[in-house]
XYZ file of C-alpha atoms in Angstrom:
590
model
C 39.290 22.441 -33.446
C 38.795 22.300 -29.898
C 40.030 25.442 -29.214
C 37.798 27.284 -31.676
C 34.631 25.075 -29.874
C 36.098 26.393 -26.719
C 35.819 30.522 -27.809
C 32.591 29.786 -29.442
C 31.014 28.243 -26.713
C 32.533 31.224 -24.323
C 30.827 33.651 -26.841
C 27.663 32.190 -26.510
C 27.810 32.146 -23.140
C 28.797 35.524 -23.161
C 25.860 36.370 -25.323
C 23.392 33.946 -22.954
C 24.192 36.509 -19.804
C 24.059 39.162 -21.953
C 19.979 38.724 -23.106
C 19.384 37.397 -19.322
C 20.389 40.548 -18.245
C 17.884 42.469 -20.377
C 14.490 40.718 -17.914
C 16.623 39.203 -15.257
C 15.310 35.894 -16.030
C 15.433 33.413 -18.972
C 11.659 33.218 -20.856
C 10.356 30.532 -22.820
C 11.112 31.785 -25.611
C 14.731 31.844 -24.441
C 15.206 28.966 -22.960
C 13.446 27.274 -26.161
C 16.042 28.888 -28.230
C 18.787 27.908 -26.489
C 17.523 24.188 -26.266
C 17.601 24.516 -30.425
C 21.195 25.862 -30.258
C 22.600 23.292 -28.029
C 21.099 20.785 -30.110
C 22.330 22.003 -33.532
C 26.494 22.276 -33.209
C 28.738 21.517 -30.259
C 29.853 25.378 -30.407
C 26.502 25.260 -28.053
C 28.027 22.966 -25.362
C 27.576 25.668 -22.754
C 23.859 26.177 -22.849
C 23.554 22.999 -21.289
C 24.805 23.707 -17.560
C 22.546 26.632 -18.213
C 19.475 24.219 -18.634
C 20.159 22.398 -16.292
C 20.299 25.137 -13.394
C 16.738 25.905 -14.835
C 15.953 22.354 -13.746
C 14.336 23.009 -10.041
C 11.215 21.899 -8.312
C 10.408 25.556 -7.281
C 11.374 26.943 -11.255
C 8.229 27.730 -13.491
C 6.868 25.149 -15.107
C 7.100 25.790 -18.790
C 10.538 27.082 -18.179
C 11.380 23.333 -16.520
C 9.698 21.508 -19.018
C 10.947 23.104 -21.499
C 14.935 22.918 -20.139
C 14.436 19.503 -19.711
C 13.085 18.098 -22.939
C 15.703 19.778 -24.826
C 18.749 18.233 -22.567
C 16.591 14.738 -23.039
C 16.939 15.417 -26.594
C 20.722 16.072 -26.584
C 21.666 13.379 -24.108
C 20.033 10.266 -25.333
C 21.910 10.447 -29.124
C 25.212 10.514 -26.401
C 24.311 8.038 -24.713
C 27.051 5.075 -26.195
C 29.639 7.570 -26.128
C 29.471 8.690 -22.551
C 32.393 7.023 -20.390
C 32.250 5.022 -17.323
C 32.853 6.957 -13.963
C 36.366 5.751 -13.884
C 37.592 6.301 -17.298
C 35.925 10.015 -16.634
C 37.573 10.946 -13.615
C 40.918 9.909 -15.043
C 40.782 12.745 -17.872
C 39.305 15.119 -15.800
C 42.662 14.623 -13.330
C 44.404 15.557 -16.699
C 45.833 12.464 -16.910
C 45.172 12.660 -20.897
C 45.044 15.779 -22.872
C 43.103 14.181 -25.501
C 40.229 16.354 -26.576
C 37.801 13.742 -26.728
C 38.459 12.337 -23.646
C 38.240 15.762 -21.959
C 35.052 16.279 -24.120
C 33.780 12.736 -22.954
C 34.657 13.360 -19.331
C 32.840 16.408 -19.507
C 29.989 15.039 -20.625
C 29.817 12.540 -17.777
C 29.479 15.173 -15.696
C 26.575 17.098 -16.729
C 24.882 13.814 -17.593
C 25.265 12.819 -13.726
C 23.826 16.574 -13.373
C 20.935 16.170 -15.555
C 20.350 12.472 -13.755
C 20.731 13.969 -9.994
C 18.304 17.203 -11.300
C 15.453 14.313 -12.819
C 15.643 12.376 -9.675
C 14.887 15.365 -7.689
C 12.089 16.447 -9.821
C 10.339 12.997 -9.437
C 11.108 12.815 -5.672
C 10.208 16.253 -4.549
C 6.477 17.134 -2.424
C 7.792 20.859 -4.420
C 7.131 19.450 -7.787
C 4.030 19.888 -10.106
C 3.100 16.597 -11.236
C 3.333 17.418 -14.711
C 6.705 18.005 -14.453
C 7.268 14.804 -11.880
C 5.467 12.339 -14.192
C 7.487 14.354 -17.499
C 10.794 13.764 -15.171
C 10.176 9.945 -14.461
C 9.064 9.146 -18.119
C 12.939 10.981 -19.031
C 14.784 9.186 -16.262
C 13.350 5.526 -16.984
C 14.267 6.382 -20.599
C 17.743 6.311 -20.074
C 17.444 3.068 -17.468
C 16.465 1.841 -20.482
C 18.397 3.082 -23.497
C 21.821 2.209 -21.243
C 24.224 1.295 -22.601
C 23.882 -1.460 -25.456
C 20.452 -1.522 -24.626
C 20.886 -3.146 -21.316
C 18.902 -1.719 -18.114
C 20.608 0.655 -16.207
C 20.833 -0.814 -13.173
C 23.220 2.499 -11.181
C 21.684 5.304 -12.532
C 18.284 2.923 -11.064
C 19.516 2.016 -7.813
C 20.310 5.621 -7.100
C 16.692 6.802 -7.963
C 15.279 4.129 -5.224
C 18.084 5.405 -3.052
C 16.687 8.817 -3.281
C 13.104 7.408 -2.975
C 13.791 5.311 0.170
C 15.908 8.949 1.930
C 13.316 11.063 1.135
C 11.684 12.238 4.074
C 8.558 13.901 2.471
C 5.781 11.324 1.008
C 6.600 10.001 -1.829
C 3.141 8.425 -2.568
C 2.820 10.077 -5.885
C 6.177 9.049 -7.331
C 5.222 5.468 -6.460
C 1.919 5.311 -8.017
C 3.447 6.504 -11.594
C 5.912 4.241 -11.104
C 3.728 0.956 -9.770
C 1.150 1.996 -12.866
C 3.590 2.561 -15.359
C 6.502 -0.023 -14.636
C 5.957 -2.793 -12.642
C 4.295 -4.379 -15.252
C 7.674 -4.866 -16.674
C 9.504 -7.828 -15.546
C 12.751 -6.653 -15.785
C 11.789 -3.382 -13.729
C 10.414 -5.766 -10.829
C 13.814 -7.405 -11.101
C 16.205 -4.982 -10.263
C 13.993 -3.267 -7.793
C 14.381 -6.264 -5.429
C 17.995 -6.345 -6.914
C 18.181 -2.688 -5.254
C 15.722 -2.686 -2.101
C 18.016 -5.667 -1.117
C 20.898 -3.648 -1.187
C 19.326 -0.917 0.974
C 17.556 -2.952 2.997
C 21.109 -4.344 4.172
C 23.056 -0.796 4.535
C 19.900 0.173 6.874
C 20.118 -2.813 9.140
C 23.949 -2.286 9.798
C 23.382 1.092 10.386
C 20.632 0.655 12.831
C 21.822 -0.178 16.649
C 20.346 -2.237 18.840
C 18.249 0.717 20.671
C 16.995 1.790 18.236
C 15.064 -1.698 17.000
C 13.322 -1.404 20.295
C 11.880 1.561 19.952
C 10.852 0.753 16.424
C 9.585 -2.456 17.437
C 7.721 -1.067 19.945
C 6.197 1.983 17.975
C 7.390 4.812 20.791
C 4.783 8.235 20.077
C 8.438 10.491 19.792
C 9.174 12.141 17.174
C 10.204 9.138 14.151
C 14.163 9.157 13.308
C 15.196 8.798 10.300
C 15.536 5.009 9.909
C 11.523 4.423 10.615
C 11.244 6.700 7.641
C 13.370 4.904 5.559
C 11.951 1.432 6.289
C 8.395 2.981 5.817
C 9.431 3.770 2.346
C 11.123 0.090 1.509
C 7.949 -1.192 2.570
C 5.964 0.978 0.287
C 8.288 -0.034 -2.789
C 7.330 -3.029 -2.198
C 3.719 -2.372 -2.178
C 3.746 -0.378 -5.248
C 5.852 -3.303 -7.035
C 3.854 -6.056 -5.863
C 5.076 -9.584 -7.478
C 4.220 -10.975 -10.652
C 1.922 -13.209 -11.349
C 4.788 -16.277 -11.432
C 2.230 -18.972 -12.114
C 0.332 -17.570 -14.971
C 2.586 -15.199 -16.920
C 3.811 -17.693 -20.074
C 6.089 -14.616 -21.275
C 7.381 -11.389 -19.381
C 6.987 -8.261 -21.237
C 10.704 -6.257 -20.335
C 11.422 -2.631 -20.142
C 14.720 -2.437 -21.875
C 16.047 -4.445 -25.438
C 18.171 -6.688 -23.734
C 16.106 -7.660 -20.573
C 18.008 -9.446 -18.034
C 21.056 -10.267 -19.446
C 23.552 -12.606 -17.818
C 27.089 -12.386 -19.120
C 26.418 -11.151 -22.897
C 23.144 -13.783 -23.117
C 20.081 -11.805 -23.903
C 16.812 -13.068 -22.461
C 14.808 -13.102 -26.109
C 11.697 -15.258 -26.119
C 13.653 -18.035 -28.346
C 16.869 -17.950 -26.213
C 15.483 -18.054 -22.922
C 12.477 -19.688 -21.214
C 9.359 -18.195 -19.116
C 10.286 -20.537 -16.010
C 14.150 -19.263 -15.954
C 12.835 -15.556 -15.823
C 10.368 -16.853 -12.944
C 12.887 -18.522 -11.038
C 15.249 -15.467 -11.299
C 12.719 -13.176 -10.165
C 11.259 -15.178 -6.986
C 14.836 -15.305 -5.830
C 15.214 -11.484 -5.919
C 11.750 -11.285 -4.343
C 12.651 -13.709 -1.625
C 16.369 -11.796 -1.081
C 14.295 -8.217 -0.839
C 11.719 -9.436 1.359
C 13.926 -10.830 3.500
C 15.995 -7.780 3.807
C 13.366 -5.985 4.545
C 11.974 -8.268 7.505
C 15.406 -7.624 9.268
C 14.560 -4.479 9.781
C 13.400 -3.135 12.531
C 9.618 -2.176 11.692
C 7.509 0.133 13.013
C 4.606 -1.070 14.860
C 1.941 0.087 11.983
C 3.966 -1.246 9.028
C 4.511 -4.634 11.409
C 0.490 -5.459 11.255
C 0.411 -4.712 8.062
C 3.143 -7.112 6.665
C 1.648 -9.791 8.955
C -1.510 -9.262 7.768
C -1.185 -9.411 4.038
C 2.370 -11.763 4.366
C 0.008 -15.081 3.299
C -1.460 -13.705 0.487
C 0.977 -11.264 -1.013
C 4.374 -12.622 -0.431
C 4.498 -16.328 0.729
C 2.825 -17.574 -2.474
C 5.505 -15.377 -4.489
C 8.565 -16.723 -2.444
C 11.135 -19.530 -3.237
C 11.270 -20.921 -0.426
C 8.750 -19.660 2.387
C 9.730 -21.772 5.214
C 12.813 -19.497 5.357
C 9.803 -16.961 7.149
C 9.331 -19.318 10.172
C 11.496 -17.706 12.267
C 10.078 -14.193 11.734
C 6.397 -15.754 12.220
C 6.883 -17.736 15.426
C 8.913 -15.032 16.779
C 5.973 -12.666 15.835
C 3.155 -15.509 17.302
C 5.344 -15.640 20.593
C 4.414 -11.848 21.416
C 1.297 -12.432 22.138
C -2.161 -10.097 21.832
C -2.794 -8.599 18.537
C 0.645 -9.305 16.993
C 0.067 -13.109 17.438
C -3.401 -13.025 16.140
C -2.245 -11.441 12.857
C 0.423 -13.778 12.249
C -1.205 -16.679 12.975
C -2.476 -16.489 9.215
C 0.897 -17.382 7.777
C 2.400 -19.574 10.272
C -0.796 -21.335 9.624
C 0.408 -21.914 5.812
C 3.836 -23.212 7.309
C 2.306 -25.339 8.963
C -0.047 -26.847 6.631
C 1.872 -25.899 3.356
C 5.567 -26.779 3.803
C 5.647 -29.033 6.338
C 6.901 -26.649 9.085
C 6.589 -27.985 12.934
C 5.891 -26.018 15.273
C 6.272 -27.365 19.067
C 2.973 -25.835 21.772
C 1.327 -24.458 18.850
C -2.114 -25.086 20.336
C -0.816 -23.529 23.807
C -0.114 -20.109 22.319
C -3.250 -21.041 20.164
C -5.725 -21.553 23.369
C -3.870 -18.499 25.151
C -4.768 -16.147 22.656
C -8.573 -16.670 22.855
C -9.101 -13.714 25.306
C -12.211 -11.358 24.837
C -10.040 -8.497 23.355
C -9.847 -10.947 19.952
C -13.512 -10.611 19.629
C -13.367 -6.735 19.294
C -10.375 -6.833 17.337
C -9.917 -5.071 13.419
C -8.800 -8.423 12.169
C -10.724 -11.598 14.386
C -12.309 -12.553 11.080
C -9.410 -14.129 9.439
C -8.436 -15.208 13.108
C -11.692 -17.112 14.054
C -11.699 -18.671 10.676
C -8.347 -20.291 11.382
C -9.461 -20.917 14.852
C -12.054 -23.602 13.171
C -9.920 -24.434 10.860
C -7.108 -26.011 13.180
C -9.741 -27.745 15.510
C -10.813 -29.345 12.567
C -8.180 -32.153 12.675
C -9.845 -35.567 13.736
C -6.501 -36.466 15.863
C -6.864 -34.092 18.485
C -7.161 -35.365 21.939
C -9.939 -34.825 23.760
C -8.833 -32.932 26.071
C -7.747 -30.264 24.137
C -11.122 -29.680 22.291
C -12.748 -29.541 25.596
C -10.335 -26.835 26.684
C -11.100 -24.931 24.006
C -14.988 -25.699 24.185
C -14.952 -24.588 27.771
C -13.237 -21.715 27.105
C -15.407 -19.898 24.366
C -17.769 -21.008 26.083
C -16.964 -19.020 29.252
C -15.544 -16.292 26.700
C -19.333 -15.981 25.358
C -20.442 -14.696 29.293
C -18.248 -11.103 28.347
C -18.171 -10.824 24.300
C -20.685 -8.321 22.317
C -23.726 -10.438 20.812
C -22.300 -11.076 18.011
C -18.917 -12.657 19.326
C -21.634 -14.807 21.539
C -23.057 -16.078 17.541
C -19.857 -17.246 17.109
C -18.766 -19.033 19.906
C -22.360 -20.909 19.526
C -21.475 -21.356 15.869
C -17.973 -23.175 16.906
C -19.098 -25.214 19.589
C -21.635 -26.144 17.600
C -18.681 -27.197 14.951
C -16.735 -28.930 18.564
C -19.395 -30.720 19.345
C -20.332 -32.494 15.670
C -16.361 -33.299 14.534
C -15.468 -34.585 18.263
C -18.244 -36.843 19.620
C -16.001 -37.732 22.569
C -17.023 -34.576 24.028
C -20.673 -34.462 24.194
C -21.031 -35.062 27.257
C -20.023 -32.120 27.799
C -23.477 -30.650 26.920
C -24.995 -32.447 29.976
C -23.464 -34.834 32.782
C -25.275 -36.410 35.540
C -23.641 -36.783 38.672
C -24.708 -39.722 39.944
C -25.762 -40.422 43.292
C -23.165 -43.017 45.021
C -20.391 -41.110 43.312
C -18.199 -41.097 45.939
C -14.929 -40.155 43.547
C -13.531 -36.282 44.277
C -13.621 -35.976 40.136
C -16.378 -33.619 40.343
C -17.075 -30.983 43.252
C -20.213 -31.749 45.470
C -20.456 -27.949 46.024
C -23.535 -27.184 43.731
C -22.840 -24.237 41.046
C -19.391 -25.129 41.544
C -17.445 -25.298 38.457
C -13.939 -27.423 38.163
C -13.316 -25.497 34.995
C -10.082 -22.904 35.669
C -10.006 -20.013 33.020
C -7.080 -19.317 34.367
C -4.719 -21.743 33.653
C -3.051 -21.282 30.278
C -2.231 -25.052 30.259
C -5.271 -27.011 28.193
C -4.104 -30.003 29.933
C -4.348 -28.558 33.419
C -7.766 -26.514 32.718
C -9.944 -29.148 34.093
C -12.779 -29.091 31.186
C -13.101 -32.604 31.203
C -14.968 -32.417 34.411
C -16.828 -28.958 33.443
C -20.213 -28.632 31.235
C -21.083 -26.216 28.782
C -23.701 -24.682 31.368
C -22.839 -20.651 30.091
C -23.852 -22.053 26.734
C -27.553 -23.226 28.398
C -27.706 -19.494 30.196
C -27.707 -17.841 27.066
C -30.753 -19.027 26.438
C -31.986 -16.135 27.997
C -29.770 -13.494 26.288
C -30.872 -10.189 26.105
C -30.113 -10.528 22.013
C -33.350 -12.010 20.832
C -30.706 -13.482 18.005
C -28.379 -15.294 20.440
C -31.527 -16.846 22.125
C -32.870 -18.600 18.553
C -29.621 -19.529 17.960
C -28.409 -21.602 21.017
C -32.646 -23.223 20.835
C -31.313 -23.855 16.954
C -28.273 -25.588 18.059
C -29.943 -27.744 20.790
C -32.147 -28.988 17.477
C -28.979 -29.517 15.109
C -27.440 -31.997 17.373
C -30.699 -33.933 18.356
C -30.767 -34.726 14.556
C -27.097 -34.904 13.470
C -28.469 -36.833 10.099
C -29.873 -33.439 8.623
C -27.690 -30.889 9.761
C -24.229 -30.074 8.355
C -20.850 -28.046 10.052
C -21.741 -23.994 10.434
C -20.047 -22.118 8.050
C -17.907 -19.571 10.082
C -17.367 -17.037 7.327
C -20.859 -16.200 8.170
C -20.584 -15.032 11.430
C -16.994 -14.234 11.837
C -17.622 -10.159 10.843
C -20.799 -10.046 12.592
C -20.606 -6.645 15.135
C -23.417 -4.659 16.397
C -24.684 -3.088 13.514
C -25.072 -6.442 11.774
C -27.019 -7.823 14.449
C -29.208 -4.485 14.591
C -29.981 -4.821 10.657
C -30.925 -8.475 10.783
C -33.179 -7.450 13.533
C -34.596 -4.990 11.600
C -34.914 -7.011 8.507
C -36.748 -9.710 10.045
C -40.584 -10.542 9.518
C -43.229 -10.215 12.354
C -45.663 -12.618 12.141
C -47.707 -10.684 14.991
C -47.738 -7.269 15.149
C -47.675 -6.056 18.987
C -50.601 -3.956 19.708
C -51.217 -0.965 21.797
C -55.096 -1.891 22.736
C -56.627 -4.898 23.932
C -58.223 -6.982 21.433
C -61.195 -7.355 23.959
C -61.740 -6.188 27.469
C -60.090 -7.586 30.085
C -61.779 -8.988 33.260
C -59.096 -8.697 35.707
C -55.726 -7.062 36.478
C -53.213 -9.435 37.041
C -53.285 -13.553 35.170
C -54.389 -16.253 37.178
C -50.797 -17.996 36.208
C -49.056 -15.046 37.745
C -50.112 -15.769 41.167
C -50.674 -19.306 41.873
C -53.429 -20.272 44.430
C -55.223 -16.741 43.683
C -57.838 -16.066 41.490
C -58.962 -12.476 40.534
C -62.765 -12.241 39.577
C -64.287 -9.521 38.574
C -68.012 -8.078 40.803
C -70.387 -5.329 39.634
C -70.712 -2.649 42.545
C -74.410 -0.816 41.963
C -73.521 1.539 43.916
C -70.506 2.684 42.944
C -71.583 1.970 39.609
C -74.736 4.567 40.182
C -71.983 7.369 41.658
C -68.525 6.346 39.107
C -69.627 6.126 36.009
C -66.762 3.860 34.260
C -65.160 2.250 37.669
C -64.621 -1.572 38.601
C -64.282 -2.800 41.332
C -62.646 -5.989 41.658
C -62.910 -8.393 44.537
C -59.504 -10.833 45.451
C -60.507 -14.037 46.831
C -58.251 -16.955 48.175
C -58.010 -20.568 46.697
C -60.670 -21.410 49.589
C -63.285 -19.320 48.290
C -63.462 -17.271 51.205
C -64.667 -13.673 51.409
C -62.219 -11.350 50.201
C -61.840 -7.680 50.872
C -63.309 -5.236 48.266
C -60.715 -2.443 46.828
C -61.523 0.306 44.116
C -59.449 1.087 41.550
C-alpha cells in the first residue's frame, strides 16, 4: 500500500513538472487544481512541498493565496495525528520502518514548512496585506485547533520570536494582531508567557557595553538588540492588559483556554478572579523582563511616561518597580521628571519610602522643566506633594523662593504658574506669609538679615532646601512682575494680592488650568478678551498743550495766541513754557 502511494505520488509529480514546463510557471488554474488533488487521495502527497514553495512574500498573489488555503485545508483535518518533534525525528532516523510513522514523520515536516512559510508571510515589509492578514488568520487557526483543543503555545512563541528578530517594521502585523486577538484572554496570556522568555535570552545576551550605549541613546547606527527590545516594547503596546477589574468572564481563543494539568478553564469549573490572578502574574513577569533590558533612550520616556497608567494598575505587585523608578528619578533632567509620575503612586499607593525625595524633588525645578513636552503632568504632581500639611516650613519656603526666582527666566506662561502655586504655598502653609512682606526693623542688630539694601540671603544655588536661606528671603520677584511685559501675568499677580487679603472667599487654584499654558495660549486669551475702550487714533477734542502737567512736575505748559504769526501761519501754535513762579518764559514755534 505504501509502495503503490509512493509511485503514484512520483507520477504525479512527474506529471506536475511536466505541465510547469509547458508556461514555465504554475497558473491559478494550476495551482487550484493541484490544491483539489492533494486534498482528494494521499496518492497527491507530493503536491504539497510544491505549494508550499509557491508560498513567498515576493510570489503573485492569487498564486499565494491560493497555495495556501488549500494546504490550510489539508493540514487542519491532520492536525491530531501529527507527532511531536521527538517521536518525528526518531522515524525519520529510520529507527522504525513503520509506514505510518514514516508517513507521520513526514508530515511533521512539511507542517513545520507550512508554519515557518505563514510566519514569514505575516512578518515580511514584502508582503501584500491581503495575503499577511489571510496568513495570520491561518497561523492563529492552528494556535488554536492544537492539539486537543489546547492553545498552541510553540508553534506561538516562535511567531513572536520571529516578530521580536525582525528587523523591518512590523507595525502592520501588530495592529491585526492587537485588533483581532488581544481581546482574547488566553492570547494575552501566553504572550507575556513568551515576551518573558525573550525578554530573558536578550538580557543574557546583551554585555555590559552595550547597555550604555542603549541607555544613553548613541546617534550610530542601532545593533541589533535596540531593535529587538523596540519590538518587545511594541508587543506590549499592541497587547495592552485587560481590563482585570471589570471583566466578570474572559472570552478565550482556543476550546480549552488555559488549561493547567488536564483542568479546563470552563465558566462553571473555573472562576473570573483565578483567570485574573493568572494573567497579572504573567503581565508582571513580562514587564519585568522587559525593564531589564537595556532601553533605548526614546522607548525609556515612553515607558516612564505611560508606566502609571498602563502598567502599575495592571501589576501584582507594583512596588517590585521601585527600584527601576528611583534609579530612573536619580538621573536627573528630563528622565526624573517623567518618572516622577509613578514613583509618585509608590509612594502614595503602596506604601513605598523613599529617603531625600523632596531633595531630588526641589533640584529638579530648573527652567528647562517649564519648556519641557511633559511639565504638565510634572507641575501637577509638583502641587500635589506640597500639599501635605506636615511639611516643615522650611521646605515650602525653599520651594516658594525658588519658583519664585524661577518666574524671573520662564516664558509667560510658566510665570502663570508659578503665581498659581505660590498662590496654593501661601493659602495651605500660613507659617510662611511672611514671606510676602517682612519689615526689618530698626534696632535689629541680629546678622539674620543683610543690611546691604537689594541684597537677597536667598542662594539658588544650593541644592540643599535646608541650606537655601528662604526663611530670611521675600517673595520680592513675585512683586516685580507686576510690571510684566504679559498684560496676563500683570492681572494675575494684582488677582493674587486680592485672594489672600480675603482668604474667606477664595479657594486653592486649580493647576490643571495653567499647567499646558505656552505662548499660543496666552496669545488666544489675549485675543479673546473684551475691550471695554477701544484705543483711538484721534483726539476726542483738541488738545491745549504738548506734554501733561503730571509729566513734569513744577512746570506748567499753557497755551498763547501769537497774531502775528497767526496772520503769516495759518494753522500754527505757539506755545509759551513758564516756570512754577510764573515768570516770563521764552516763546518757541512749533
Amino acid at each position: 500500500m505504501a509502495k503503490s502511494s509512493s509511485a503514484t505520488a512520483t507520477a504525479t509529480a512527474s506529471g506536475t513538472k511536466k505541465r510547469k514546463s509547458k508556461s514555465g510557471a504554475l497558473t491559478h488554474e494550476e495551482v487550484k487544481a493541484l490544491g483539489l488533488e492533494l486534498l482528494s487521495s494521499r496518492a497527491h502527497l507530493n503536491h504539497a512541498p510544491t505549494l508550499l514553495a509557491l508560498l513567498s512574500p515576493t510570489a503573485l498573489l492569487s498564486i499565494a493565496l491560493e497555495a495556501l488555503i488549500s494546504l490550510q485545508s489539508f493540514f487542519e483535518p491532520l492536525l491530531p495525528s501529527i507527532p511531536s518533534a521527538s517521536a518525528a525525528a526518531a522515524a525519520a532516523g529510520g529507527a522504525s520502518d513503520d509506514p505510518e510513522l514514516v508517513f507521520g514523520a513526514w508530515l511533521r515536516q512539511r507542517f513545520e514548512e507550512f508554519v515557518a512559510a505563514l510566519v514569514e508571510l505575516s512578518v515580511s515589509p514584502d508582503s501584500d496585506e491581503a495575503i499577511r492578514e489571510v496568513a495570520l488568520d491561518a497561523f492563529m487557526d492552528f494556535v488554536k485547533l492544537g492539539k486537543d483543543g489546547s492553545f498552541h503555545s510553540a508553534i506561538y512563541h516562535k511567531f513572536l520570536h520571529a516578530v521580536v528578530h525582525a528587523t523591518n517594521s512590523i507595525d502592520d502585523v501588530l495592529e491585526l494582531l492587537g485588533s483581532k486577538y488581544s481581546k482574547y484572554a488566553d492570547v494575552c496570556f501566553f504572550t507575556y508567557t513568551s515576551l518573558d522568555k525573550i525578554a530573558n535570552s536578550l538580557g543574557s545576551q546583551t554585555t555590559g557595553s552595550g547597555k550604555d550605549v542603549l541607555q544613553n541613546g548613541d546617534d550610530g547606527a542601532e545593533d541589533r538588540s535596540a531593535i529587538c527590545v523596540r519590538n518587545v516594547y511594541n508587543i506590549l503596546v499592541h497587547v495592552p492588559a485587560l481590563d482585570f477589574k471589570k471583566e466578570s468572564k474572559f472570552d478565550m481563543w482556543s476550546t480549552v483556554g488555559l488549561s493547567s494539568k488536564g483542568e479546563k478553564d470552563t465558566s462553571e469549573g473555573s472562576s473570573a478572579t483565578r483567570i485574573s490572578k493568572k494573567l497579572k502574574l504573567k503581565f508582571t513577569k513580562a514587564w519585568l523582563a522587559f525593564l531589564k533590558l537595556p532601553l533605548p533612550l526614546d522607548v525609556y520616556k515612553e515607558v516612564l511616561a505611560t508606566l502609571h497608567q498602563n502598567v502599575i494598575p495592571s501589576m501584582s505587585n507594583p512596588a517590585i518597580l521601585c527600584d527601576f523608578l528611583t534609579t530612573s528619578y536619580d538621573i536627573g533632567g528630563v528622565i526624573s521628571v517623567m518618572a516622577l509620575s509613578g514613583l509618585f503612586i509608590l509612594m502614595t499607593q503602596h506604601q513605598l519610602e523613599y529617603p531625600k525625595f523632596y531633595d531630588k524633588l526641589y533640584a529638579l525645578l530648573t527652567p528647562a522643566v517649564f519648556m519641557a513636552k511633559h511639565r504638565s503632568v510634572f507641575l501637577q504632581l509638583l502641587d500635589a506633594c506640597l500639599k501635605s500639611s506636615y511639611l516643615q516650613a522650611y521646605l515650602v519656603a525653599s520651594f516658594a523662593k525658588r519658583l519664585s526666582r524661577l518666574a524671573l527666566s520662564v516664558p509667560p506662561a510658566g510665570a502663570l504658574i508659578i503665581i498659581a502655586l505660590i498662590h496654593n504655598l501661601l493659602r495651605r502653609h500660613p507659617s510662611i506669609n511672611f514671606l510676602v512682606h517682612w519689615e526689618v526693623a530698626q534696632d535689629d542688630g541680629e546678622a539674620s538679615l543683610p543690611k546691604k539694601i537689594g541684597a537677597d540671603p536667598f542662594n539658588n544655588e544650593e541644592t540643599d532646601p535646608a541650606k537655601s536661606g528662604a526663611m530670611r528671603s521675600s517673595l520680592w520677584e513675585i512683586d516685580t512682575l507686576r510690571h510684566h511685559y504679559t498684560p496676563a501675568v500683570s492681572r494675575f499677580v494684582a488677582s493674587l494680592e486680592t485672594d489672600l487679603t480675603v482668604r474667606a472667599k477664595t479657594m486653592e487654584m486649580k493647576i490643571t488650568d495653567f499647567s499646558s499654558g505656552s505662548y499660543a495660549t496666552v496669545f488666544r486669551d489675549e485675543a479673546r478678551r473684551r475691550i471695554k475702550q477701544v484705543p483711538l487714533a484721534f483726539y476726542r477734542s483738541t488738545p491745549t498743550s504738548l506734554f501733561q502737567e503730571s509729566d513734569f512736575p513744577g512746570w506748567t505748559f499753557g497755551c498763547q495766541s501769537n497774531s502775528g504769526a497767526q496772520a503769516s501761519v495759518e494753522g500754527n501754535a505757539v506755545h509759551t513754557l513758564e516756570t512754577g513762579d510764573a515768570s516770563p518764559a521764552k516763546r518757541s514755534r512749533v
